[in-house]
GROMACS .gro file of C-alpha atoms in nm:
model
  243
    1MET     CA    1   2.619  17.589  31.139
    2ARG     CA    2   2.271  17.662  31.267
    3HIS     CA    3   2.142  18.016  31.316
    4ARG     CA    4   1.849  18.039  31.551
    5PRO     CA    5   1.565  18.281  31.467
    6LEU     CA    6   1.659  18.517  31.752
    7LEU     CA    7   2.006  18.565  31.607
    8LEU     CA    8   1.855  18.631  31.267
    9ILE     CA    9   1.634  18.904  31.408
   10LEU     CA   10   1.943  19.068  31.559
   11LEU     CA   11   2.126  19.037  31.227
   12SER     CA   12   1.848  19.180  31.013
   13GLY     CA   13   1.952  19.542  31.065
   14LEU     CA   14   2.312  19.457  30.981
   15LEU     CA   15   2.210  19.280  30.662
   16ALA     CA   16   2.009  19.578  30.546
   17GLY     CA   17   2.303  19.808  30.614
   18CYS     CA   18   2.549  19.595  30.414
   19SER     CA   19   2.325  19.553  30.111
   20LEU     CA   20   2.312  19.766  29.799
   21PHE     CA   21   1.946  19.777  29.706
   22ARG     CA   22   1.861  20.115  29.552
   23GLY     CA   23   1.560  20.181  29.771
   24GLU     CA   24   1.339  20.008  30.022
   25GLU     CA   25   1.034  20.037  29.799
   26PRO     CA   26   1.014  20.042  29.419
   27ASP     CA   27   0.998  20.392  29.276
   28GLY     CA   28   0.770  20.474  28.985
   29VAL     CA   29   0.608  20.130  28.955
   30LEU     CA   30   0.415  20.085  28.632
   31ASP     CA   31   0.293  19.728  28.670
   32ALA     CA   32   0.334  19.421  28.891
   33THR     CA   33   0.256  19.054  28.852
   34ASP     CA   34   0.048  18.863  29.102
   35TRP     CA   35   0.232  18.664  29.367
   36PHE     CA   36   0.350  18.323  29.245
   37GLU     CA   37   0.358  18.045  29.507
   38VAL     CA   38   0.624  17.771  29.486
   39THR     CA   39   0.601  17.473  29.723
   40PRO     CA   40   0.737  17.116  29.736
   41SER     CA   41   0.414  17.000  29.573
   42ASN     CA   42   0.412  17.232  29.270
   43GLY     CA   43   0.778  17.330  29.221
   44VAL     CA   44   1.063  17.158  29.040
   45TRP     CA   45   1.352  17.001  29.228
   46ASP     CA   46   1.702  17.022  29.081
   47GLU     CA   47   1.815  16.661  29.047
   48GLU     CA   48   2.167  16.751  29.166
   49TYR     CA   49   2.028  16.795  29.517
   50GLY     CA   50   1.778  16.631  29.750
   51ARG     CA   51   1.418  16.724  29.822
   52THR     CA   52   1.169  16.760  30.106
   53SER     CA   53   0.793  16.746  30.145
   54ASP     CA   54   0.797  17.008  30.423
   55PRO     CA   55   0.693  17.356  30.296
   56GLN     CA   56   0.836  17.514  30.613
   57SER     CA   57   1.178  17.384  30.517
   58CYS     CA   58   1.166  17.495  30.154
   59SER     CA   59   0.896  17.710  29.994
   60PHE     CA   60   0.864  18.064  29.862
   61ARG     CA   61   0.648  18.314  29.679
   62PHE     CA   62   0.754  18.600  29.457
   63ARG     CA   63   0.635  18.879  29.231
   64VAL     CA   64   0.793  19.093  28.961
   65LEU     CA   65   0.741  19.469  28.946
   66ARG     CA   66   0.828  19.720  28.679
   67GLU     CA   67   0.974  20.058  28.761
   68THR     CA   68   1.104  20.334  28.538
   69GLU     CA   69   1.469  20.228  28.542
   70GLY     CA   70   1.435  19.850  28.562
   71LEU     CA   71   1.271  19.556  28.735
   72VAL     CA   72   1.217  19.471  29.100
   73VAL     CA   73   1.175  19.111  29.217
   74GLU     CA   74   1.045  19.050  29.567
   75ALA     CA   75   1.047  18.702  29.721
   76ILE     CA   76   0.915  18.579  30.057
   77VAL     CA   77   1.101  18.265  30.166
   78ARG     CA   78   1.017  18.031  30.454
   79ASP     CA   79   1.313  17.846  30.603
   80ASP     CA   80   1.346  17.646  30.923
   81VAL     CA   81   1.728  17.676  30.942
   82VAL     CA   82   1.928  17.958  30.783
   83VAL     CA   83   2.292  17.887  30.690
   84THR     CA   84   2.536  18.126  30.518
   85ASP     CA   85   2.876  17.972  30.584
   86ASP     CA   86   2.992  17.990  30.220
   87SER     CA   87   2.907  18.359  30.165
   88PRO     CA   88   3.151  18.599  30.335
   89PHE     CA   89   3.067  18.969  30.361
   90SER     CA   90   3.401  19.071  30.208
   91ALA     CA   91   3.359  19.210  29.856
   92GLU     CA   92   3.701  19.072  29.763
   93ALA     CA   93   3.606  18.724  29.883
   94VAL     CA   94   3.291  18.734  29.672
   95ARG     CA   95   3.507  18.779  29.362
   96THR     CA   96   3.709  18.465  29.436
   97ALA     CA   97   3.642  18.095  29.411
   98ALA     CA   98   3.621  18.086  29.791
   99CYS     CA   99   3.268  18.231  29.777
  100LYS     CA  100   3.008  17.975  29.673
  101PRO     CA  101   2.673  18.138  29.757
  102TRP     CA  102   2.470  17.869  29.583
  103ASN     CA  103   2.573  17.636  29.867
  104ASP     CA  104   2.391  17.858  30.119
  105ASP     CA  105   2.032  17.968  30.171
  106THR     CA  106   1.967  18.188  29.870
  107PHE     CA  107   1.705  18.329  29.635
  108GLN     CA  108   1.806  18.319  29.269
  109CYS     CA  109   1.670  18.479  28.949
  110TYR     CA  110   1.718  18.374  28.589
  111PHE     CA  111   1.625  18.583  28.284
  112ASP     CA  112   1.590  18.505  27.916
  113GLY     CA  113   1.603  18.867  27.811
  114ASP     CA  114   1.632  18.804  27.437
  115LEU     CA  115   1.360  18.533  27.439
  116ASP     CA  116   1.576  18.290  27.241
  117GLY     CA  117   1.468  17.993  27.456
  118SER     CA  118   1.815  17.842  27.459
  119PRO     CA  119   1.809  17.481  27.586
  120ASP     CA  120   2.151  17.539  27.743
  121ALA     CA  121   2.213  17.907  27.808
  122ARG     CA  122   2.546  17.831  27.973
  123SER     CA  123   2.689  17.702  27.645
  124GLN     CA  124   2.643  18.039  27.474
  125LYS     CA  125   2.948  18.251  27.404
  126GLY     CA  126   2.967  18.627  27.436
  127THR     CA  127   2.702  18.833  27.606
  128VAL     CA  128   2.412  18.645  27.760
  129TRP     CA  129   2.111  18.867  27.826
  130GLY     CA  130   1.990  18.718  28.146
  131GLY     CA  131   2.183  18.453  28.327
  132GLU     CA  132   2.199  18.384  28.695
  133TYR     CA  133   2.167  18.626  28.987
  134VAL     CA  134   2.221  18.497  29.341
  135LEU     CA  135   2.129  18.679  29.662
  136THR     CA  136   2.221  18.501  29.985
  137ALA     CA  137   2.032  18.530  30.312
  138ASN     CA  138   2.312  18.744  30.459
  139GLY     CA  139   2.295  19.000  30.175
  140VAL     CA  140   2.588  18.873  29.963
  141GLY     CA  141   2.514  18.896  29.590
  142MET     CA  142   2.677  18.738  29.286
  143SER     CA  143   2.592  18.716  28.916
  144ASP     CA  144   2.717  18.454  28.671
  145HIS     CA  145   2.662  18.367  28.305
  146SER     CA  146   2.491  18.704  28.273
  147SER     CA  147   2.514  19.040  28.104
  148CYS     CA  148   2.677  19.194  28.411
  149PRO     CA  149   2.890  18.944  28.606
  150GLY     CA  150   3.030  19.107  28.914
  151GLY     CA  151   2.786  19.395  28.876
  152PHE     CA  152   2.625  19.374  29.220
  153GLY     CA  153   2.550  19.726  29.340
  154GLN     CA  154   2.592  19.868  28.990
  155LYS     CA  155   2.352  19.714  28.738
  156TRP     CA  156   2.171  19.516  29.002
  157GLY     CA  157   2.152  19.491  29.380
  158GLY     CA  158   1.954  19.343  29.666
  159ARG     CA  159   1.851  19.345  30.028
  160VAL     CA  160   1.730  19.076  30.265
  161TYR     CA  161   1.503  19.137  30.564
  162VAL     CA  162   1.396  18.895  30.836
  163THR     CA  163   1.033  19.004  30.852
  164ARG     CA  164   0.895  18.774  31.119
  165GLU     CA  165   0.912  18.437  31.286
  166GLU     CA  166   0.653  18.165  31.239
  167ALA     CA  167   0.618  17.823  31.395
  168ASN     CA  168   0.945  17.637  31.332
  169ALA     CA  169   1.046  17.875  31.052
  170CYS     CA  170   1.186  18.217  30.970
  171VAL     CA  171   1.036  18.436  30.699
  172LEU     CA  172   1.288  18.625  30.486
  173ASP     CA  173   1.199  18.904  30.245
  174TYR     CA  174   1.438  18.923  29.949
  175ARG     CA  175   1.423  19.235  29.731
  176LEU     CA  176   1.629  19.256  29.414
  177TRP     CA  177   1.657  19.537  29.160
  178PHE     CA  178   1.775  19.494  28.800
  179SER     CA  179   1.852  19.762  28.543
  180TRP     CA  180   1.708  19.722  28.195
  181ALA     CA  181   2.063  19.640  28.081
  182CYS     CA  182   2.025  19.302  28.253
  183LEU     CA  183   1.761  19.218  27.990
  184GLY     CA  184   1.976  19.345  27.705
  185LEU     CA  185   1.788  19.673  27.661
  186PRO     CA  186   2.030  19.962  27.594
  187ARG     CA  187   1.787  20.217  27.735
  188PRO     CA  188   1.462  20.216  27.937
  189PRO     CA  189   1.158  20.124  27.725
  190ALA     CA  190   0.889  20.381  27.671
  191PRO     CA  191   0.656  20.395  27.972
  192GLU     CA  192   0.360  20.284  27.757
  193ALA     CA  193   0.544  19.987  27.597
  194ASP     CA  194   0.495  19.630  27.721
  195VAL     CA  195   0.808  19.436  27.821
  196THR     CA  196   0.822  19.056  27.779
  197PHE     CA  197   1.102  18.826  27.894
  198GLY     CA  198   1.161  18.468  28.007
  199PHE     CA  199   1.198  18.421  28.381
  200ASN     CA  200   1.270  18.156  28.640
  201ALA     CA  201   1.335  18.166  29.014
  202CYS     CA  202   1.450  17.927  29.283
  203VAL     CA  203   1.568  17.894  29.640
  204HIS     CA  204   1.865  17.690  29.755
  205ASP     CA  205   1.829  17.547  30.104
  206ASP     CA  206   2.123  17.454  30.324
  207ASP     CA  207   2.052  17.315  30.670
  208ASP     CA  208   2.389  17.191  30.795
  209GLY     CA  209   2.672  17.372  30.618
  210GLY     CA  210   2.876  17.261  30.320
  211ARG     CA  211   2.686  17.188  30.001
  212ALA     CA  212   2.321  17.294  29.973
  213ASP     CA  213   2.074  17.021  30.060
  214ARG     CA  214   1.810  17.106  29.800
  215ALA     CA  215   1.713  17.353  29.526
  216LEU     CA  216   1.347  17.426  29.449
  217TYR     CA  217   1.260  17.596  29.118
  218TRP     CA  218   0.945  17.763  28.992
  219LYS     CA  219   0.968  17.614  28.640
  220GLY     CA  220   1.183  17.375  28.438
  221THR     CA  221   1.284  17.012  28.437
  222PRO     CA  222   1.500  16.837  28.700
  223ALA     CA  223   1.796  16.844  28.461
  224MET     CA  224   1.953  17.191  28.452
  225PRO     CA  225   1.643  17.396  28.543
  226TYR     CA  226   1.874  17.697  28.577
  227SER     CA  227   2.002  17.673  28.220
  228ASP     CA  228   1.719  17.549  27.997
  229GLU     CA  229   1.555  17.877  27.897
  230SER     CA  230   1.300  17.694  27.684
  231LYS     CA  231   1.127  17.595  28.010
  232PHE     CA  232   1.126  17.943  28.161
  233GLN     CA  233   0.795  18.123  28.206
  234ARG     CA  234   0.732  18.425  27.985
  235ILE     CA  235   0.630  18.731  28.183
  236THR     CA  236   0.483  19.049  28.034
  237LEU     CA  237   0.490  19.369  28.232
  238LYS     CA  238   0.247  19.612  28.079
  239GLY     CA  239   0.321  19.976  28.022
  240ARG     CA  240   0.125  20.271  28.149
  241ALA     CA  241  -0.171  20.362  27.933
  242LYS     CA  242  -0.141  20.696  27.760
  243LYS     CA  243  -0.368  20.964  27.898
   0.00000   0.00000   0.00000
C-alpha cells in the first residue's frame, strides 16, 4: 500500500487534527539536547528485520527538550514510502490486537526512568518506569511495557506533520510529549534540578504493507535493542539556574 508524497501533503492537516499533542510548540522549555543523527551507517539494526544502506529510505534525527510539566521529543524522519495499513484511526481498534503500529512507519521512544539498566526490561513485573511509546505516521499512538499503557492523550501524546518533500523522500516531523509520570516521577522536579534518564529511539520502516521491513535504532545491540536498557544512552536535561 504505497502513499505518494502528494497524498501525504493532503493528509497532513487531517493527521494534525486527529492527534493529541498538547501544543504545537513546547511551553516553558528549560533545556534541550543537540540534534542526534541516526543513519544506516551509525545506527543499530534490529536483527528481527532487514536493513538498507539508503539513508533516504531509513534515517532520522531527534532531540529531547525539557518543559515544566514533562519532556518533549521531536524527530525528523526521512522516508521514501509511507505505509500505515496496520494503524487504524479508531481509538477502539488501537486497544485491540488488530492494531499493530510497529508494523508501520513509526517513530518510537524508550525510557529507563529509574536508571536500573535492566538487560531485559520486558521481563520486569509491576510498574516499569519507561517502556515503549509508538507514534505512527498517521498519528496513531500506543504505549506498551510502560508506566502508562493506553495513556495516549493523557500522560503522553503526539502529532505528526509532513513538513516537506525532498528528492525521492518525504520528511515527517514527529512531536511527542511525555509527563514526568512516564519517568516515574510523582511530581515535576524543581526547575533548577537536573533530570537524568536512560533513552533510546528508533524508526520502523514499512514499504509494502504487512510486517515492517526494517527497524533502525539509535543505540543498543541487534538483539532486543528495545528492551536492553543497559545499552540505552543516558541523557541529562539541566535545570534553570537560580537568579
